[in-house]
mmCIF file of C-alpha atoms in Angstrom:
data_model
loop_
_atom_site.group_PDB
_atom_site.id
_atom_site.type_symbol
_atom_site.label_atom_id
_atom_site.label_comp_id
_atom_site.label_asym_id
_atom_site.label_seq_id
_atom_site.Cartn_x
_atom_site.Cartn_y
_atom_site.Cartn_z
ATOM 1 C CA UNK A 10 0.000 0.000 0.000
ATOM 2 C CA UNK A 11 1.382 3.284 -0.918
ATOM 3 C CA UNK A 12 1.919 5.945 1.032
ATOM 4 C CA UNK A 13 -1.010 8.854 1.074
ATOM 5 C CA UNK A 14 1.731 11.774 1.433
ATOM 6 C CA UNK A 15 4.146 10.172 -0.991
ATOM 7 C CA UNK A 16 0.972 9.671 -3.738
ATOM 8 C CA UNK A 17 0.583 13.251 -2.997
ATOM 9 C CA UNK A 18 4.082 14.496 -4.267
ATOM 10 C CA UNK A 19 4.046 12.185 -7.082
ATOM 11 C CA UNK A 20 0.293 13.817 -8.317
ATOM 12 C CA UNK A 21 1.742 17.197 -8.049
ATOM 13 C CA UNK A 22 4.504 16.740 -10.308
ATOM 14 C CA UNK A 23 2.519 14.520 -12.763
ATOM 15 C CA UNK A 24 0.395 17.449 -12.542
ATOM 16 C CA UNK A 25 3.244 20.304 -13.257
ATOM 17 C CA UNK A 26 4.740 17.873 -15.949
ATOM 18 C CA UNK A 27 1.519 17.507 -17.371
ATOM 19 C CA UNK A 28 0.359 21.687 -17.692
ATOM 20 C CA UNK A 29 3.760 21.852 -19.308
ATOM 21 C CA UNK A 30 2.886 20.053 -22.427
ATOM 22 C CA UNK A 31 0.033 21.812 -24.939
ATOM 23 C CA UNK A 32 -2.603 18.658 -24.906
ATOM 24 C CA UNK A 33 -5.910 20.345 -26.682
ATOM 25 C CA UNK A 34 -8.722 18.296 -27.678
ATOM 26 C CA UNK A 35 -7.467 16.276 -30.440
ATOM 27 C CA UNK A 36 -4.012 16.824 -29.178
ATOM 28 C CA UNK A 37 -3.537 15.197 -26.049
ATOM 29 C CA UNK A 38 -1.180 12.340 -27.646
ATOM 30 C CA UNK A 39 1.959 13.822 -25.235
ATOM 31 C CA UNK A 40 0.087 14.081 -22.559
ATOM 32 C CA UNK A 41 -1.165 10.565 -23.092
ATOM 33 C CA UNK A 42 2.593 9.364 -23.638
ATOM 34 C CA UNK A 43 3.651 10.801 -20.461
ATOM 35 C CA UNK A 44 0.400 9.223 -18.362
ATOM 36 C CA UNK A 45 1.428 6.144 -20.214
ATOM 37 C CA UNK A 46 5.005 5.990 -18.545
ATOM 38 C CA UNK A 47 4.603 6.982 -15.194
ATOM 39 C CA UNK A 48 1.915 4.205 -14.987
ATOM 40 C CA UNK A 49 4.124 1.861 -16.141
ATOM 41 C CA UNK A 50 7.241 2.963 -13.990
ATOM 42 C CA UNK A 51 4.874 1.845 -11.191
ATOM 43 C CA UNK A 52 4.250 -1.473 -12.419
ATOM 44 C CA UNK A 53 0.958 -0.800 -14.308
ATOM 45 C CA UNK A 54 0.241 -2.820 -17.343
ATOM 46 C CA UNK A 55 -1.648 0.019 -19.283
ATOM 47 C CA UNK A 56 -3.985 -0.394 -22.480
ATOM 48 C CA UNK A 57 -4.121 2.649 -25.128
ATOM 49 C CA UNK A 58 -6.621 3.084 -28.116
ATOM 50 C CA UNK A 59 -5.423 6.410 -29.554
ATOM 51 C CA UNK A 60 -4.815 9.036 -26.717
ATOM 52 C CA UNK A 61 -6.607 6.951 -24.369
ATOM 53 C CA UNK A 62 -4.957 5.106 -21.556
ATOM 54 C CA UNK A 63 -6.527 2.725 -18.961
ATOM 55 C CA UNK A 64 -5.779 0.343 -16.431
ATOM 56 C CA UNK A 65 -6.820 -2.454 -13.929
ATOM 57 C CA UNK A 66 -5.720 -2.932 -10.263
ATOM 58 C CA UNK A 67 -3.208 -6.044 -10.369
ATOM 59 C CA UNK A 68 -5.386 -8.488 -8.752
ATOM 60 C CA UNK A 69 -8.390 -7.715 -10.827
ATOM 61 C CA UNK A 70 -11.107 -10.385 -10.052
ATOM 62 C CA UNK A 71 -13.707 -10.393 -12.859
ATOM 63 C CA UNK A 72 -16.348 -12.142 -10.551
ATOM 64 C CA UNK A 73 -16.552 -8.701 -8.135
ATOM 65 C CA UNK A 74 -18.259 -5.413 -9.486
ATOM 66 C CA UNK A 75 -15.822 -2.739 -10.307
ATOM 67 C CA UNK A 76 -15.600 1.056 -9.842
ATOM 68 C CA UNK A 77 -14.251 3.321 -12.883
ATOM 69 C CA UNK A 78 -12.434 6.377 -12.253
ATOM 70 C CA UNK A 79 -12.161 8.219 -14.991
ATOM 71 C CA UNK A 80 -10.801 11.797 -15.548
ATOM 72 C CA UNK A 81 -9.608 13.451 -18.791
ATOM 73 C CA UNK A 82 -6.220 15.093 -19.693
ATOM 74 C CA UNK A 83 -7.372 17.542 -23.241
ATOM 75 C CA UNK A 84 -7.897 21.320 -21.669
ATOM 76 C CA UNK A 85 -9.325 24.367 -24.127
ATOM 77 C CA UNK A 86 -7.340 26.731 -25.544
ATOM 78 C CA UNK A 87 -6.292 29.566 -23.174
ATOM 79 C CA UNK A 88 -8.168 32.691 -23.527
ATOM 80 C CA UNK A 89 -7.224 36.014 -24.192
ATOM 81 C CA UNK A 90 -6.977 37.171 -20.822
ATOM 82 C CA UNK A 91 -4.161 35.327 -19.637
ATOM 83 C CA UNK A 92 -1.263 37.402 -18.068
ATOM 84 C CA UNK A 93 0.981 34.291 -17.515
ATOM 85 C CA UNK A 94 2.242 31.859 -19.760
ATOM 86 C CA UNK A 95 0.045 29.051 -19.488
ATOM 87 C CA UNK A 96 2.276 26.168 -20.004
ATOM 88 C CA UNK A 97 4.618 27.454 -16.632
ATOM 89 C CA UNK A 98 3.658 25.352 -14.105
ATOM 90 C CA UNK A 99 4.775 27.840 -11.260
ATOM 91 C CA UNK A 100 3.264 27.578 -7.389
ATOM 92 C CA UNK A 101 2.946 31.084 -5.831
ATOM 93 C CA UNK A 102 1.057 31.451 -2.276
ATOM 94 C CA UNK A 103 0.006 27.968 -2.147
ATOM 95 C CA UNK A 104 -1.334 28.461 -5.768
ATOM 96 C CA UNK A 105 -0.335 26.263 -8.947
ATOM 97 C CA UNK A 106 -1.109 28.261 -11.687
ATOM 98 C CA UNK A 107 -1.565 26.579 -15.818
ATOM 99 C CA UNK A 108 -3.757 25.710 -17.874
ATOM 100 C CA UNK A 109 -6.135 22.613 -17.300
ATOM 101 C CA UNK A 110 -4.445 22.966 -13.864
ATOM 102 C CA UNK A 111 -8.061 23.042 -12.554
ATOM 103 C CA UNK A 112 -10.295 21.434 -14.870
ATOM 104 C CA UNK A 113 -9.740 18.649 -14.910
ATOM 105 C CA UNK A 114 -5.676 18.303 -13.696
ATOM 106 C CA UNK A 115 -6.051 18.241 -10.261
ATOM 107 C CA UNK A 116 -8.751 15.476 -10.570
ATOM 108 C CA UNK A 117 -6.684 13.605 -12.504
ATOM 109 C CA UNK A 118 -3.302 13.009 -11.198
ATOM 110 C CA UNK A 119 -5.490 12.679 -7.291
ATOM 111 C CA UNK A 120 -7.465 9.457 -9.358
ATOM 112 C CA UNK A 121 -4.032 8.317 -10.706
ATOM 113 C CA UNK A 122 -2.241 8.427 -7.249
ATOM 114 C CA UNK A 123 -5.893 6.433 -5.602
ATOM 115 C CA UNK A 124 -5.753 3.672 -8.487
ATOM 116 C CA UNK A 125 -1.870 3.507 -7.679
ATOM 117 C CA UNK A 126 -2.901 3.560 -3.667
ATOM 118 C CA UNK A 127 -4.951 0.354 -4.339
ATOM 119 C CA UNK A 128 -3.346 -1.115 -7.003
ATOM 120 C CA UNK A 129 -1.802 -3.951 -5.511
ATOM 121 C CA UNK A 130 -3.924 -4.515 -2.395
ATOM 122 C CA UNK A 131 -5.493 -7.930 -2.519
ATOM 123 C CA UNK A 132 -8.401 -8.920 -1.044
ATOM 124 C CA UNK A 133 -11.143 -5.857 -1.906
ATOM 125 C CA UNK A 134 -14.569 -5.853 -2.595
ATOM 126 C CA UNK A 135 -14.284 -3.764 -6.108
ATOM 127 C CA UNK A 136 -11.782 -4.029 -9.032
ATOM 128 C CA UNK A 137 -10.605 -0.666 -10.018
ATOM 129 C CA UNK A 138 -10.656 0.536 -13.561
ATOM 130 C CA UNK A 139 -8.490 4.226 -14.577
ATOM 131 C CA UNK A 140 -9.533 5.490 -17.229
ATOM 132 C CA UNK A 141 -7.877 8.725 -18.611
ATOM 133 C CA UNK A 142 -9.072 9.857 -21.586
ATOM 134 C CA UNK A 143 -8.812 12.471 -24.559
ATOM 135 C CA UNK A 144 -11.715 15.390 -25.799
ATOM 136 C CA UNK A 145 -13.630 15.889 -23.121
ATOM 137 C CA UNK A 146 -14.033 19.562 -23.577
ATOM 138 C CA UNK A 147 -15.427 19.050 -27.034
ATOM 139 C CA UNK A 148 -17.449 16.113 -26.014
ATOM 140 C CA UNK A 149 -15.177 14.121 -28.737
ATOM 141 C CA UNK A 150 -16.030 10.704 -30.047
ATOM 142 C CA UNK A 151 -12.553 9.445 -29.956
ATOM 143 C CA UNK A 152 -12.719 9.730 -25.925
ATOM 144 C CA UNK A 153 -14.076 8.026 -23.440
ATOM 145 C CA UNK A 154 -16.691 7.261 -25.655
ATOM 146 C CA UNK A 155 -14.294 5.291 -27.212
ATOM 147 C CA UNK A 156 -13.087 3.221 -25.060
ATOM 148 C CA UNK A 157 -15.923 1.851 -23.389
ATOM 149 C CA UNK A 158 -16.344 -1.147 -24.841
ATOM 150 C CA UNK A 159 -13.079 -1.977 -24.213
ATOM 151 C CA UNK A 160 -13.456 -1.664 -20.037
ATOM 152 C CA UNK A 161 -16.044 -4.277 -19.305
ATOM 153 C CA UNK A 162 -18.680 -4.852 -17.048
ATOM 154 C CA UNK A 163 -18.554 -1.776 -14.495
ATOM 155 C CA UNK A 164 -20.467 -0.913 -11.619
ATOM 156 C CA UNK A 165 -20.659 2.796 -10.985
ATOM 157 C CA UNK A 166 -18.236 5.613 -12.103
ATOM 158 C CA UNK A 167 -16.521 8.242 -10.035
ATOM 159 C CA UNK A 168 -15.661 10.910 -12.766
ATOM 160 C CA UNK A 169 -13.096 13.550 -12.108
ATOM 161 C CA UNK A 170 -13.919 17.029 -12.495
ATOM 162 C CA UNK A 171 -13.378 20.173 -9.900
ATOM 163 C CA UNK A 172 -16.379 20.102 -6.996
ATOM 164 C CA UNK A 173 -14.623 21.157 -4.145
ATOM 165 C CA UNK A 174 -14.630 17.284 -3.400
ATOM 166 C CA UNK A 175 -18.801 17.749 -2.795
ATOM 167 C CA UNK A 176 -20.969 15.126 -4.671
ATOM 168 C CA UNK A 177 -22.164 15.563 -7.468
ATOM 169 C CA UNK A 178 -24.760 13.270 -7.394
ATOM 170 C CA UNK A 179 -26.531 13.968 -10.805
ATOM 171 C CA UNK A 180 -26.120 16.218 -13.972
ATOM 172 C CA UNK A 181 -28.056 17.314 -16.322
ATOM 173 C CA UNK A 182 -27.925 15.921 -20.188
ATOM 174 C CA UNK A 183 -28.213 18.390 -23.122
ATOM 175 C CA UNK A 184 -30.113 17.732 -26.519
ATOM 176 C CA UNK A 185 -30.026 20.884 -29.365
ATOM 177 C CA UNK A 186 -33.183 20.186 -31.437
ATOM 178 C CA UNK A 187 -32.962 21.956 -35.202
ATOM 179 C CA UNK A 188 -36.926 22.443 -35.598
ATOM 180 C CA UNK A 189 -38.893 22.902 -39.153
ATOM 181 C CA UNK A 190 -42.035 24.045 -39.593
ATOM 182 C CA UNK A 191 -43.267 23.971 -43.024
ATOM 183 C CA UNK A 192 -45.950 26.372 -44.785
ATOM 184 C CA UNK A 193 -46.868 27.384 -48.657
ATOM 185 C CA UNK A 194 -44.880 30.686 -50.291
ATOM 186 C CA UNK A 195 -47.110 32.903 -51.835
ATOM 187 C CA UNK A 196 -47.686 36.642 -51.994
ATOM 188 C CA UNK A 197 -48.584 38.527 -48.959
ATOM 189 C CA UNK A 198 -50.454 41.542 -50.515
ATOM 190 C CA UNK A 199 -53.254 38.250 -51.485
ATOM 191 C CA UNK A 200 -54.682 35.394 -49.831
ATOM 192 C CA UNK A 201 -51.869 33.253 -50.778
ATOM 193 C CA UNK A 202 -49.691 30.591 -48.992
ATOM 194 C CA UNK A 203 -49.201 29.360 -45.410
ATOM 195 C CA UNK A 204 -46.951 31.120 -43.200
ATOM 196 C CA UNK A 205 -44.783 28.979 -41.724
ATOM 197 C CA UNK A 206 -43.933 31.564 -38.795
ATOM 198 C CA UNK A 207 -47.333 31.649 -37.720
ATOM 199 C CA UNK A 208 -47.190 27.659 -37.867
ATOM 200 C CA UNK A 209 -43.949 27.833 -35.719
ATOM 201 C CA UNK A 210 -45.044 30.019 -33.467
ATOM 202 C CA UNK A 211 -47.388 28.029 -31.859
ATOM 203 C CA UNK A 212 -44.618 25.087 -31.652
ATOM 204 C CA UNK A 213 -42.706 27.434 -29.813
ATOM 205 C CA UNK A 214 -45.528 28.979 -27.158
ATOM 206 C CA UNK A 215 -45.597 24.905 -26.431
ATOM 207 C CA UNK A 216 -41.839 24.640 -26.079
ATOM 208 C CA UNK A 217 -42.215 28.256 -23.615
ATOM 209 C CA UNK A 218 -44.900 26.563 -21.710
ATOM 210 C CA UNK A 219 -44.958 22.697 -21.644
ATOM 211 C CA UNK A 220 -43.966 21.179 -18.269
ATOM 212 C CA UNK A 221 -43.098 17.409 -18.220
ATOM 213 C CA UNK A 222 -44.913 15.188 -15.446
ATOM 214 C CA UNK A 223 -41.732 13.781 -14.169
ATOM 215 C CA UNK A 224 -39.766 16.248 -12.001
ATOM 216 C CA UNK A 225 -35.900 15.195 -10.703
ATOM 217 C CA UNK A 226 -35.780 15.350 -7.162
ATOM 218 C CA UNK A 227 -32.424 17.547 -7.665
ATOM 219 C CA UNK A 228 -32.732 19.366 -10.424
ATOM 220 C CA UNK A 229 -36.769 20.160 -10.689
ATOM 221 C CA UNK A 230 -38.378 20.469 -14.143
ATOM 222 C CA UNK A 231 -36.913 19.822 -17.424
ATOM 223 C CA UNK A 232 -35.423 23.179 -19.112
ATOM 224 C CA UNK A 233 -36.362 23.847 -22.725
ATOM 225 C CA UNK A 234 -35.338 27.451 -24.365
ATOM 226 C CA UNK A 235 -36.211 28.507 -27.804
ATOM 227 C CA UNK A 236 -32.595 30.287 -28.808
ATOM 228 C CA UNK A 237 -32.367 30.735 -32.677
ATOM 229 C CA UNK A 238 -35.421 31.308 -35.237
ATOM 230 C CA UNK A 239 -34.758 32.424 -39.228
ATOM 231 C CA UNK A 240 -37.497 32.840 -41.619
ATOM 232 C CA UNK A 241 -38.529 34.801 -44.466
ATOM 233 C CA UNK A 242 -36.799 36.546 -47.798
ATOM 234 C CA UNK A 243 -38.240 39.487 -48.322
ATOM 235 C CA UNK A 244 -41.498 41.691 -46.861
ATOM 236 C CA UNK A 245 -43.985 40.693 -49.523
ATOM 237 C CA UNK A 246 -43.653 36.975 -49.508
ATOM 238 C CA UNK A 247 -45.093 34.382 -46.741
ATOM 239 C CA UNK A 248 -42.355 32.046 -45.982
ATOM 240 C CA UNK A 249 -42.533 28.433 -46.809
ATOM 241 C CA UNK A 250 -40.551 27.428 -43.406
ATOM 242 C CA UNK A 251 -39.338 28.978 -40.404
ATOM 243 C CA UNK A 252 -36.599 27.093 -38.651
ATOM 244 C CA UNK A 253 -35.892 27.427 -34.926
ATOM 245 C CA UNK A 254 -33.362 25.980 -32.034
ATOM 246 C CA UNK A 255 -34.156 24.351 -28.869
ATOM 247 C CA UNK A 256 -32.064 24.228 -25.870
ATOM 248 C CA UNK A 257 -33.338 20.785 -23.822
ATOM 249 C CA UNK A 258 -32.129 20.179 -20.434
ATOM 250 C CA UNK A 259 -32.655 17.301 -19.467
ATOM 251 C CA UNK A 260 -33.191 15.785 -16.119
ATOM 252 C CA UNK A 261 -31.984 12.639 -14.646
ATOM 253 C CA UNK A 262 -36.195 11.828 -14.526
ATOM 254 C CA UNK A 263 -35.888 10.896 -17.981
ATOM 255 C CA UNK A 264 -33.471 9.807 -20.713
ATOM 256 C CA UNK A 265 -33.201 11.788 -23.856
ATOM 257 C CA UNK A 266 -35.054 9.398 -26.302
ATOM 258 C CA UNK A 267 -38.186 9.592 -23.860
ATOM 259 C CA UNK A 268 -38.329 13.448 -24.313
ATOM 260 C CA UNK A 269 -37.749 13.631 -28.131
ATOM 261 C CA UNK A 270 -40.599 10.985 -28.588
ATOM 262 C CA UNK A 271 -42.937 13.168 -26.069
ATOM 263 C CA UNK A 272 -41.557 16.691 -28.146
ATOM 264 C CA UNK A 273 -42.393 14.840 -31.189
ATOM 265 C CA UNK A 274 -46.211 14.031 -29.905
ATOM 266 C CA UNK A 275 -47.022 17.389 -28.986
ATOM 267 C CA UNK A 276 -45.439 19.538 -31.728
ATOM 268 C CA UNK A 277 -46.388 19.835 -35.933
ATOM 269 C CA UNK A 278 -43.108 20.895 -37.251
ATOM 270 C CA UNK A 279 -40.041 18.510 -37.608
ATOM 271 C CA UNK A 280 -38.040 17.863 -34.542
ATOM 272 C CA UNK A 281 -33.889 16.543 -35.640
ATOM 273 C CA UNK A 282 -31.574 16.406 -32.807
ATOM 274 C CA UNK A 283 -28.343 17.374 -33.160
ATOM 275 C CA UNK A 284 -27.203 14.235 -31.055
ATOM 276 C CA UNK A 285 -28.831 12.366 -28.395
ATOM 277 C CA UNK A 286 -25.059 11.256 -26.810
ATOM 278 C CA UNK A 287 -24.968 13.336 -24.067
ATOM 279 C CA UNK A 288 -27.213 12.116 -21.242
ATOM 280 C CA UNK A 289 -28.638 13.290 -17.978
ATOM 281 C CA UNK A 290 -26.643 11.139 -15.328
ATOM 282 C CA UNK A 291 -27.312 10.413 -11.620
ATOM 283 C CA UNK A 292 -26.385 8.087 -8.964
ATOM 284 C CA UNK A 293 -28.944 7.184 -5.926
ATOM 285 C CA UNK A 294 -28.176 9.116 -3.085
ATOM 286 C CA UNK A 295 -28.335 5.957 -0.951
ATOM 287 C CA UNK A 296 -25.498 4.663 -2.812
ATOM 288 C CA UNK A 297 -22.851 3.497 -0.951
ATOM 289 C CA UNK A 298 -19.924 5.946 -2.306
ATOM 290 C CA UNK A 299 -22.663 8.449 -1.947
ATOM 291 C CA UNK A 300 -23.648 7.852 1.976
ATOM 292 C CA UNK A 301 -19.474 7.672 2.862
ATOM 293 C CA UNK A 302 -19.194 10.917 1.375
ATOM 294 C CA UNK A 303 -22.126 12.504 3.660
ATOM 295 C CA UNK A 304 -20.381 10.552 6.794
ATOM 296 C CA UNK A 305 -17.248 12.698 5.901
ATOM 297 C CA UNK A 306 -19.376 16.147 5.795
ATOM 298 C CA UNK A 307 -19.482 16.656 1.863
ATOM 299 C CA UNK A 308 -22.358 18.269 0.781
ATOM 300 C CA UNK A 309 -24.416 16.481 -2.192
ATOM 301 C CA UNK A 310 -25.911 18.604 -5.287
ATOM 302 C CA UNK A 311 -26.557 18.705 -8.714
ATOM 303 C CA UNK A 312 -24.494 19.776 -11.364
ATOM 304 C CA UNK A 313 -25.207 22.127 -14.151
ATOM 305 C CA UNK A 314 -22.312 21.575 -16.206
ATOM 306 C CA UNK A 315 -21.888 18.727 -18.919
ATOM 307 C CA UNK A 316 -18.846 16.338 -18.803
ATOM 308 C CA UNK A 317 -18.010 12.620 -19.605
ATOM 309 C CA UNK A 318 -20.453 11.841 -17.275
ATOM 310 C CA UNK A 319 -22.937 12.089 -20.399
ATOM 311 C CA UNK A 320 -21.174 8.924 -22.018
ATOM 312 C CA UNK A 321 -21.933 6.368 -19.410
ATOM 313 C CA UNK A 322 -24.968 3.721 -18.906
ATOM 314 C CA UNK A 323 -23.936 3.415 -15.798
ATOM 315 C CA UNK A 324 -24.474 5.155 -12.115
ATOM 316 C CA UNK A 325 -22.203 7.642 -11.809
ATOM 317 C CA UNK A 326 -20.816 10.714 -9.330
ATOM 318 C CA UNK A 327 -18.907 13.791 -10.435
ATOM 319 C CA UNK A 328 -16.358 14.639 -7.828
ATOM 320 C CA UNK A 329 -13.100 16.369 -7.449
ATOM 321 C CA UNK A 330 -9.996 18.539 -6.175
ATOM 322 C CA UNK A 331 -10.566 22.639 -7.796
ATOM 323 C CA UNK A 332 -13.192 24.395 -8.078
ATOM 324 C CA UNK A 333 -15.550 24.701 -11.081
ATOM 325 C CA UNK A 334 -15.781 28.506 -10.892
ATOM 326 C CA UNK A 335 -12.077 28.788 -12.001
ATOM 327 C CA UNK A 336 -12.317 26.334 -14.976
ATOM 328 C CA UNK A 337 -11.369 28.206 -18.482
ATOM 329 C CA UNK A 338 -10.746 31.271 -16.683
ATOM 330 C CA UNK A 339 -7.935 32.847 -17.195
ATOM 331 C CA UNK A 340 -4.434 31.902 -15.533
ATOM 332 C CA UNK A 341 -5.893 28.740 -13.967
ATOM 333 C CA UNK A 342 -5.234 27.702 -10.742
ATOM 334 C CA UNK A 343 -5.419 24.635 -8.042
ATOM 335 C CA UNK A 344 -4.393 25.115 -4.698
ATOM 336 C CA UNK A 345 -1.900 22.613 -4.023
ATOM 337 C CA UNK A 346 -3.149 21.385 -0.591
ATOM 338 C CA UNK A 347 -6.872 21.062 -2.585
ATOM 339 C CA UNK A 348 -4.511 17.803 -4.339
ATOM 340 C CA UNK A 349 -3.399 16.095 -1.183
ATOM 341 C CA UNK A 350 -6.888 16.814 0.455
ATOM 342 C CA UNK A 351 -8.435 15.244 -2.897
ATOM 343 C CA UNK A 352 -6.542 12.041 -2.932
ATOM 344 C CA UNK A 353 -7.236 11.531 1.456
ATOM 345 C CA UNK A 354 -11.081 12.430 0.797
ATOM 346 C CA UNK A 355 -11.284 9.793 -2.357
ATOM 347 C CA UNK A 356 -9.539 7.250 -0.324
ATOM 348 C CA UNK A 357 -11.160 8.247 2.716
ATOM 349 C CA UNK A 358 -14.810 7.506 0.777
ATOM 350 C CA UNK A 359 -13.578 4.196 -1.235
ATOM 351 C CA UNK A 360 -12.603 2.970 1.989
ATOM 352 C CA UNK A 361 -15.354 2.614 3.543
ATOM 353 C CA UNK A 362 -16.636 0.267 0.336
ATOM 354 C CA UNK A 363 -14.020 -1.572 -0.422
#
């Protein structure tokens, strides 16, 4: 069994290694090489499928559930407002400034140093599964998405991403719906045509007023927003279509395909999602994981952002080192003790379960 304070030095300089080399979506394949070797220089027999790179605990028994812990290592570009160069992984008051430093760096080298903390420990109730992956922030297919065929039966998923190490116990899915209503052209000094506007427009007062029956317990109704609408070529002529844009939130009540079928019942024009990948995602707050976080005095909640959370079947919590306020802000941060506090509070929970 490692040692907690050791694991904790090693994660910080994965982590100062890692802000030093550019990994954006699409890019991560250095970042990926250098995750690669440090696993290995601690015995790990590590899998990759392009910038990918997972893992099993050495005494992996496939006949006991297993817990995934999965964090990613692409970050954005840095914005404008930087005043540091965001590649120098300098600590200043306490502070470790770079880029994906925060989201999600600090989640992932604290996952790397628990997997590593229970690596070779024999006799546990859960297999452990690592799972660091490429293009999260662009919610890439070549990600975790990827990959998960390739890791097996799991049982729930503790994903990475900067909470303050509260539980994130659920998170809301996103669908973008490209709508169509369809009229008949024709001249608008006569009693021509169909106007398509007036067709959408009473698509939309449904989309403005519609509430679903099923509520989440944590996040309430589902959220739908009208964002975009285009119609018309010129004054004199009623439009043949009017296209608009819907913004669906969607709860962990229901999964996507149930609210496109309901959308589809209730509205006349045509309904095409953009994708239907990225899912609402929960986990019961009786879990387990869930309850030995509470015991420890972490607060549960749900979470507004998106993240590879979306891609999984399974249950699933979203919980981690940083703070979500300070991801793609300018001259990122972590504080360093929020890494050694990360890694005792993960081991801390998984303890209790396994």
């Amino acid at each position: 069994m490692a040692d907690i304070s050791a694991l904790s030095q090693l994660a910080l300089q994965l982590l100062q290694q890692l802000i030093s080399i550019q990994s954006f979506s699409k890019e991560e394949d250095r970042t990926a090489d250098l995750i690669d070797q440090v696993l290995q220089q601690h015995g790990v027999k590590t899998h990759r499928k392009l910038n990918n790179i997972w893992a099993w605990n050495r005494h992996f028994d496939a006949s006991k559930p297993t817990i995934l812990l999965n964090s990613h290592h692409d970050t954005v570009k840095p914005n404008s407002g930087y005043t540091r160069d965001p590649y120098d992984a300098k600590i200043e008051d306490g502070k470790l400034y770079g880029l994906g430093s925060n989201d999600a760096g600090g989640c992932l080298v604290s996952l790397i140093a628990v997997f590593l903390y229970y690596y070779d420990q024999e006799n546990l109730k859960y297999n452990f599964c690592l799972a660091t992956t490429a293009e999260e922030e662009i919610s890439g297919v070549n990600g975790l998405e990827l990959i998960i065929p390739e890791l097996g039966e799991l049982s729930f998923g503790i994903v990475g991403e900067p909470t303050l190490m509260d539980l994130a116990i659920a998170e809301r899915g996103l669908m973008v719906l490209d709508c169509t209503a369809y009229g008949k052209a024709g001249h608008a000094a006569r009693e021509e045509g169909e106007n398509a506007i007036y067709k959408a427009l009473a698509d939309i007062e449904w989309f403005r007023n519609f509430k679903f029956p099923k509520e989440s317990e944590v996040f309430g109704p589902i959220k739908m927003s009208v964002t975009i609408i285009n119609a018309g070529s010129q004054h004199n002529v009623v439009p043949a279509t009017c296209t608009f844009t819907v913004d669906v939130r969607v709860t962990d009540a229901y999964k996507n395909e149930e609210v496109l079928e309901i959308i589809r019942q209730h509205v006349s024009c045509e309904v095409k999602p953009r994708s239907i990948r990225l899912k609402p995602s929960s986990i019961d707050k009786n879990h387990s994981f869930v309850q030995a976080g509470v015991s420890l005095g972490r607060k549960t909640y749900g979470s507004p952002t998106t993240s590879d959370q979306s891609l999984l079947d399974i249950s699933s919590i979203k919980i981690g080192p940083g703070d979500s306020a300070r991801s793609h802000m300018a001259d990122e941060f972590i504080y360093v003790d929020e890494i050694g506090e990360g890694i005792d509070l993960y081991i801390q929970m998984l303890s209790k379960i396994v």
